[in-house]
Amino acid sequence: MADAETFAFQAEINQLLSLIINTFYSNKEIFLRELISNSSDALDKIRFESLTDKSKLDGQPELFIHIIPDKANNTLTIIDSGIGMTKADLVNNLGTIARSGTKEFMEALAAGADDIIPEYLGFVKGIVDSEDLPLNISRETLQQNKILKVIRKNLVKKCMELFFEIAENKEDYNKFYEAFSKNLKLGIHEDSQNRTKIAELLRYHSTKSGDELTSLKDYVTRMKEGQEDIFYITGESKKAVENSPFLERLKKKGYEVLYMVDAIDEYAIGQLKEFEGKKLVSATKEGLKLEESEDEKKKKEELKEKFEGLCKVIKDVLGDKVEKVIVSDRVVDSPCCLVTGEYGWTANMERIMKAQALRDSSMGGYMSSKKTMEINPENAIMDELRKRAEADKNDKSVKDLVLLLFETALLTSGFSLDEPNTFGSRIHRMLKLGLSIDDDDAVEADAEMPPLEDDADAEGSKMEEVD
């Protein structure tokens, strides 16, 4: 087969223009409208330039379009007082098909318009009128113009004043916030100079606000005596976080927790850090410190010593799945939970990053691996597990229960399961044990799954079947 060759289309321009004219301009009189339109554009150009350079109108202060007919020679002469075209303009604009000099002029006028207002305020529309701003087609020149920087600063200031004015009416501000809350949170991330002001405009649901939104300023006024931090939790939705195990101890002690359930909250809160001198602390990360009495501290130390052996057993079973296992009072009812490092990703952030098509997988592997398992020593399940581990730390049932607790903790803590089918099978086997189901079909189905441990002790408890 011969090699394919590529040829460019050739066009007879005069014939093409004749075809276009006869196709699109069926009425001969239409040419006059087009010429008058060009003259009108020329007047617009000189009017715009005269706004910053009055000398442009010195030669002819009156703007006009004159149409002079000449019956003797069968001609129409159109004269205007607008900006004319140089030889280069005539060649580029009239000698090039589908090119508009007026369009380029308008693009030059708009150059720098995107730079006078931040991206997060892109929903704000308006016109800026300044006598001091030079008309320059160079975007780079406009970007370096000091006047433009002042205009930008004042525009942001005026927008902030307008937002605070809207916030005075709760009903109106709720509508505004519903539409543009993401823009404000983007401002927290991008605008360091106005970050504090924007933070005052943020609104969140909380453990004490019910269906109403609350501001950070209102939160601070309701803080308990001695409370030093602002507590928050991030998640996929309000429903997903309001019953989170991370809130159990905080609720019991009467602390208010903000629900940050917008994806952009993760990025915004990473920049905000604090508000009115109060540090923003995640309920899902390490470093959560609550006020404790001397009796509580003493009891905590005793439980820590009592469950030290179980913590080592759990760490040995889970290996690299967790960074460490500790005794904690973060949870009250749940047996355990998984927290991330203070500078690592939260479960919600991990979910968001996994959804990114062009994510950095190497960074993701590092940031998402820093999990700490915190066990509740006052939970009956953990206490029974401790007793079994002390009796025989190599008990197969202990290892199976640890894996099951870890996977349920992943789910309740907001993480995703890497092997949901394995987890489902493990739950099904637990149900069979609870229902005393022991048939041949179940055994055959179980045999298809790879065992969690290499050893196969036929004399072990029925929990050995839970792999």
XYZ file of C-alpha atoms in Angstrom:
467
model
C 0.000 0.000 0.000
C 1.417 3.387 -1.022
C 2.255 5.940 1.663
C -0.501 8.471 2.270
C 0.179 12.090 1.392
C -1.426 15.155 2.902
C -2.300 18.255 0.870
C -3.565 21.599 2.109
C -6.793 23.055 0.726
C -6.264 25.732 -1.906
C -8.739 28.564 -2.377
C -9.402 31.137 -5.072
C -10.029 34.062 -2.713
C -11.867 36.293 -5.181
C -14.237 33.495 -6.139
C -14.697 32.541 -2.470
C -15.555 36.120 -1.497
C -17.997 36.381 -4.398
C -19.691 33.194 -3.206
C -19.894 34.480 0.382
C -21.263 37.859 -0.664
C -23.951 36.416 -2.934
C -24.934 33.782 -0.358
C -25.097 35.816 2.833
C -25.902 39.261 1.441
C -28.892 38.652 -0.810
C -29.894 42.331 -0.678
C -27.443 44.617 -2.481
C -28.234 47.475 -0.099
C -26.697 45.557 2.813
C -23.215 46.794 1.908
C -24.178 50.285 3.051
C -25.126 49.047 6.511
C -21.792 47.252 6.816
C -19.809 50.355 5.882
C -21.760 52.543 8.305
C -21.187 49.929 11.002
C -17.437 50.146 10.382
C -17.579 53.928 10.736
C -19.497 53.539 13.993
C -16.760 51.236 15.315
C -14.158 53.850 14.392
C -16.080 56.455 16.414
C -16.277 54.109 19.396
C -12.525 53.627 19.299
C -11.697 57.324 19.359
C -14.304 57.930 22.057
C -12.708 55.296 24.288
C -9.195 56.653 23.715
C -10.320 60.218 24.398
C -11.363 59.193 27.917
C -7.693 59.077 28.907
C -6.208 61.314 26.195
C -8.292 64.428 25.487
C -5.916 65.466 22.680
C -7.397 62.736 20.486
C -10.358 65.048 19.809
C -8.343 68.244 19.263
C -8.377 67.872 15.508
C -12.125 67.171 15.296
C -14.101 67.425 18.563
C -17.357 66.496 16.830
C -18.050 62.825 16.184
C -19.867 62.299 12.887
C -20.595 60.023 9.947
C -21.270 61.726 6.600
C -22.705 59.942 3.545
C -22.147 61.891 0.301
C -23.868 60.620 -2.878
C -22.449 61.440 -6.332
C -25.066 60.705 -9.013
C -22.793 61.770 -11.809
C -20.194 59.140 -10.990
C -22.621 56.677 -9.337
C -20.700 56.646 -6.033
C -21.387 56.939 -2.325
C -18.659 58.441 -0.148
C -18.747 57.651 3.568
C -16.664 59.878 5.848
C -16.302 59.592 9.606
C -14.237 61.371 12.272
C -13.187 58.183 14.013
C -9.845 56.432 14.161
C -8.560 55.466 10.751
C -6.441 52.533 9.702
C -2.768 52.503 8.829
C -1.397 50.549 5.886
C -0.644 47.643 8.227
C -4.206 47.747 9.602
C -5.623 47.685 6.084
C -3.521 44.651 5.188
C -4.202 42.764 8.424
C -7.889 43.532 8.883
C -9.236 43.998 5.364
C -6.823 41.640 3.674
C -7.376 38.749 6.066
C -10.563 36.700 6.068
C -12.396 36.263 9.394
C -10.249 38.819 11.189
C -11.772 41.717 13.072
C -9.808 44.799 14.072
C -12.714 45.919 16.250
C -12.723 42.603 18.083
C -9.002 42.929 18.809
C -9.555 46.494 20.013
C -12.258 45.326 22.453
C -9.994 42.530 23.666
C -7.294 45.127 24.306
C -9.770 47.196 26.296
C -10.634 44.142 28.378
C -6.968 43.314 28.984
C -6.358 43.447 32.710
C -10.048 43.230 33.609
C -9.493 39.760 35.054
C -6.646 41.138 37.130
C -8.526 43.867 38.969
C -10.667 41.443 40.932
C -9.629 38.116 42.524
C -10.813 34.857 41.038
C -12.931 34.005 44.077
C -14.976 37.172 43.474
C -15.600 36.243 39.856
C -19.364 36.268 40.462
C -19.241 40.058 41.017
C -20.088 42.019 37.863
C -19.547 45.732 37.337
C -17.808 48.568 35.535
C -14.744 50.420 36.789
C -14.440 54.041 35.674
C -11.072 55.657 36.330
C -9.639 58.848 34.839
C -6.122 57.894 35.900
C -5.886 54.484 34.248
C -4.030 54.656 30.902
C -5.410 52.786 27.932
C -2.710 50.329 26.963
C -3.066 47.226 24.884
C -0.259 45.519 26.793
C -1.588 43.258 29.535
C 1.882 43.142 31.107
C 1.994 46.937 31.373
C -1.434 47.032 32.995
C -0.501 44.344 35.498
C 2.416 46.455 36.711
C 0.378 49.640 36.923
C 0.167 50.957 40.505
C -3.258 52.481 39.906
C -4.601 49.077 38.890
C -3.313 47.593 42.138
C -5.086 50.304 44.129
C -8.291 49.678 42.175
C -8.044 45.957 42.893
C -7.544 46.559 46.609
C -10.468 48.976 46.807
C -12.746 46.674 44.825
C -12.129 43.822 47.269
C -12.697 46.216 50.172
C -16.007 47.407 48.704
C -17.109 43.821 48.084
C -16.371 42.907 51.705
C -18.365 45.900 52.926
C -21.265 44.841 50.720
C -21.144 41.248 52.005
C -21.176 42.384 55.634
C -24.102 44.649 54.815
C -26.004 41.682 53.364
C -25.095 39.625 56.461
C -27.084 42.035 58.644
C -30.246 40.455 57.226
C -30.141 36.766 58.147
C -32.662 35.628 55.546
C -30.964 37.491 52.696
C -27.522 36.311 53.754
C -28.624 32.674 53.874
C -29.647 32.954 50.218
C -26.379 34.688 49.350
C -24.324 32.128 51.286
C -26.073 29.187 49.672
C -25.128 30.542 46.255
C -21.598 31.820 46.898
C -20.219 30.047 49.991
C -17.692 28.154 47.861
C -16.352 31.452 46.521
C -15.812 32.779 50.035
C -14.039 29.581 51.071
C -11.855 29.832 47.980
C -11.017 33.341 49.185
C -9.817 31.880 52.487
C -7.422 29.729 50.484
C -6.228 32.426 48.063
C -6.512 35.851 49.731
C -4.186 35.972 52.734
C -4.672 39.729 53.231
C -8.438 39.452 53.674
C -8.521 35.966 55.208
C -9.624 37.184 58.643
C -12.488 39.259 57.223
C -13.681 36.454 54.975
C -13.598 34.061 57.948
C -16.205 36.233 59.673
C -18.527 35.616 56.722
C -18.351 31.817 56.928
C -21.312 29.870 58.287
C -21.556 26.246 59.438
C -23.929 23.840 61.108
C -22.754 22.573 64.477
C -23.639 20.136 67.248
C -25.571 22.922 68.977
C -26.969 24.983 66.096
C -29.660 22.539 64.965
C -30.900 23.450 61.496
C -29.478 26.975 61.732
C -26.087 28.090 60.459
C -23.644 29.632 62.896
C -20.631 31.901 62.405
C -17.183 31.464 63.901
C -17.720 34.636 65.908
C -20.931 33.261 67.425
C -19.150 29.985 68.170
C -16.466 31.837 70.123
C -19.081 33.618 72.237
C -20.571 30.219 73.209
C -17.260 28.548 74.088
C -17.045 26.882 77.485
C -15.013 28.498 80.206
C -11.430 27.366 79.826
C -11.924 26.173 76.230
C -8.951 27.238 74.138
C -9.677 25.682 70.742
C -12.417 25.706 68.119
C -13.392 22.118 67.336
C -14.547 20.995 63.904
C -15.092 17.808 61.944
C -14.955 17.364 58.172
C -16.970 14.844 56.211
C -19.052 14.089 53.159
C -22.353 15.333 54.589
C -23.955 16.569 57.781
C -25.719 13.245 58.216
C -22.416 11.390 57.877
C -20.626 13.356 60.612
C -23.284 14.125 63.208
C -23.131 10.557 64.610
C -19.387 10.132 64.173
C -17.522 8.351 66.993
C -15.090 11.281 67.050
C -17.810 13.458 68.584
C -18.685 11.157 71.480
C -16.302 12.580 74.079
C -16.713 16.155 72.863
C -20.492 15.946 73.123
C -20.309 14.323 76.553
C -18.166 17.178 77.850
C -20.465 19.784 76.296
C -18.125 21.114 73.600
C -19.614 22.492 70.390
C -18.240 21.068 67.139
C -18.585 22.676 63.709
C -19.666 20.497 60.773
C -17.513 21.253 57.717
C -19.068 19.114 55.005
C -18.131 20.993 51.839
C -15.213 19.534 49.869
C -13.522 22.927 49.697
C -13.619 23.206 53.506
C -10.614 20.877 53.657
C -8.533 23.339 51.633
C -9.889 26.453 53.336
C -9.369 25.218 56.884
C -5.811 24.256 55.983
C -5.101 27.956 55.441
C -7.240 29.493 58.183
C -5.518 27.773 61.137
C -7.080 30.061 63.793
C -9.800 32.618 64.435
C -9.592 35.421 66.998
C -6.622 33.732 68.629
C -8.407 30.377 68.915
C -6.766 27.458 67.123
C -8.996 25.375 64.866
C -8.603 21.725 65.878
C -9.930 18.729 63.957
C -11.804 16.135 66.000
C -10.446 13.433 63.679
C -6.732 14.104 64.110
C -4.101 13.543 66.742
C -3.468 16.257 69.280
C -7.041 16.604 70.553
C -6.685 17.766 74.150
C -9.659 18.174 76.459
C -9.777 19.536 79.957
C -9.370 16.734 82.517
C -9.655 16.525 86.280
C -6.957 14.888 88.398
C -9.159 11.832 88.920
C -9.688 11.492 85.171
C -5.952 11.748 84.518
C -5.201 9.104 87.137
C -7.840 6.734 85.746
C -6.543 7.259 82.227
C -3.002 6.294 83.260
C -4.264 3.153 84.980
C -6.222 2.068 81.899
C -3.274 2.864 79.669
C -1.075 0.531 81.696
C -3.801 -2.133 81.816
C -4.294 -2.184 78.025
C -0.644 -1.745 77.060
C -0.322 -5.434 76.188
C -3.412 -5.403 73.966
C -2.092 -2.358 72.108
C 1.070 -4.282 71.245
C -0.925 -7.298 70.074
C -3.146 -5.147 67.842
C -0.110 -3.405 66.353
C 1.543 -6.758 65.613
C -1.603 -8.029 63.861
C -2.211 -4.887 61.802
C 1.435 -4.191 61.005
C 1.831 -1.325 58.520
C -1.903 -0.716 58.352
C -1.533 1.634 61.333
C 1.331 3.730 62.618
C 0.585 2.995 66.273
C -2.127 1.788 68.661
C -2.883 3.748 71.832
C -5.429 3.921 74.642
C -7.665 6.950 74.259
C -10.667 8.617 75.795
C -11.687 10.209 72.486
C -14.532 7.705 72.047
C -17.145 6.860 74.679
C -19.450 4.235 73.152
C -17.487 2.893 70.170
C -14.769 0.279 70.745
C -12.171 2.112 68.658
C -11.531 4.671 65.948
C -8.816 5.631 63.482
C -7.285 9.102 63.596
C -4.755 10.710 61.289
C -1.620 12.658 62.091
C -1.907 16.357 62.783
C -0.343 17.143 59.400
C -1.747 14.191 57.478
C -4.934 13.894 55.462
C -8.240 13.407 57.193
C -10.477 10.571 56.009
C -12.533 13.100 54.076
C -9.439 14.610 52.434
C -8.244 11.139 51.501
C -11.612 10.489 49.843
C -11.375 13.774 47.921
C -7.815 13.117 46.755
C -8.668 9.600 45.592
C -11.323 11.141 43.364
C -8.731 13.333 41.607
C -7.859 12.027 38.170
C -4.372 13.602 38.135
C -3.429 13.115 41.783
C 0.142 12.558 42.937
C 0.034 8.883 43.893
C 3.411 8.984 45.656
C 2.324 11.802 47.964
C -1.059 10.153 48.463
C 0.567 6.956 49.671
C 2.600 8.861 52.243
C -0.105 11.203 53.507
C -2.835 8.563 53.741
C -0.744 5.973 55.607
C -0.434 7.890 58.853
C -3.293 6.377 60.834
C -3.386 5.822 64.575
C -5.803 3.335 66.111
C -7.254 4.591 69.381
C -9.026 1.979 71.499
C -11.686 2.600 74.122
C -10.625 0.757 77.317
C -14.089 1.092 78.830
C -15.791 -0.698 75.961
C -16.909 -4.287 76.716
C -15.610 -5.599 73.383
C -12.126 -4.231 73.968
C -12.085 -5.520 77.549
C -12.996 -9.046 76.422
C -10.414 -8.854 73.650
C -7.805 -7.866 76.244
C -8.631 -10.917 78.358
C -8.305 -13.260 75.370
C -5.012 -11.671 74.334
C -3.614 -12.037 77.857
C -4.677 -15.688 77.943
C -3.071 -16.439 74.570
C -1.753 -13.659 72.363
C -1.439 -16.135 69.480
C -5.133 -17.042 69.656
C -6.461 -17.054 66.088
C -9.779 -15.593 67.205
C -7.963 -12.565 68.653
C -6.309 -11.870 65.307
C -9.573 -12.243 63.418
C -11.403 -9.938 65.819
C -8.659 -7.324 65.540
C -8.976 -7.313 61.748
C -12.747 -7.056 61.980
C -12.514 -4.171 64.457
C -9.991 -2.413 62.229
C -12.213 -2.632 59.157
C -15.313 -1.440 61.011
C -13.220 1.405 62.442
C -12.223 2.358 58.903
C -15.874 2.719 57.956
C -17.040 4.535 61.099
C -14.038 6.871 60.894
C -14.896 7.867 57.326
C -12.306 5.859 55.386
C -12.972 3.464 52.517
C -12.239 -0.258 52.428
C -9.649 -1.545 49.999
C -11.294 -4.994 49.975
C -15.018 -4.615 50.723
C -15.819 -8.145 49.545
C -13.449 -9.651 52.090
C -15.011 -7.538 54.797
C -18.496 -8.604 53.710
C -17.532 -12.270 53.792
C -16.093 -11.838 57.261
C -19.354 -10.297 58.495
C -21.378 -13.094 56.892
C -19.313 -15.704 58.698
C -19.848 -13.918 61.981
C -23.590 -14.043 61.317
C -23.408 -17.779 60.613
C -21.602 -18.345 63.901
C -24.183 -16.269 65.734
C -27.005 -18.220 64.096
C -25.247 -21.579 64.649
C -25.247 -22.324 60.922
C -22.837 -25.120 60.060
C -23.574 -26.693 56.679
C -21.371 -28.172 54.004
C -22.131 -25.374 51.532
C -20.867 -22.764 53.948
C -17.662 -24.721 54.518
C -17.062 -25.081 50.765
C -17.652 -21.373 50.216
C -15.313 -20.506 53.062
C -12.589 -22.667 51.588
C -12.476 -20.461 48.499
C -11.216 -17.507 50.547
C -7.485 -17.371 51.376
C -6.837 -17.722 55.119
C -5.617 -14.710 57.073
C -3.024 -16.785 58.889
C -0.795 -19.598 57.643
C -1.372 -21.786 60.656
C -4.470 -23.966 60.576
C -5.256 -25.173 64.069
C -8.120 -27.637 63.859
C -8.577 -27.481 67.612
C -9.154 -23.711 67.649
C -12.414 -21.982 68.382
C -15.066 -21.340 65.763
C -13.725 -17.814 65.423
C -10.891 -19.358 63.389
C -13.348 -19.613 60.528
C -13.666 -15.822 60.454
C -10.961 -14.820 58.018
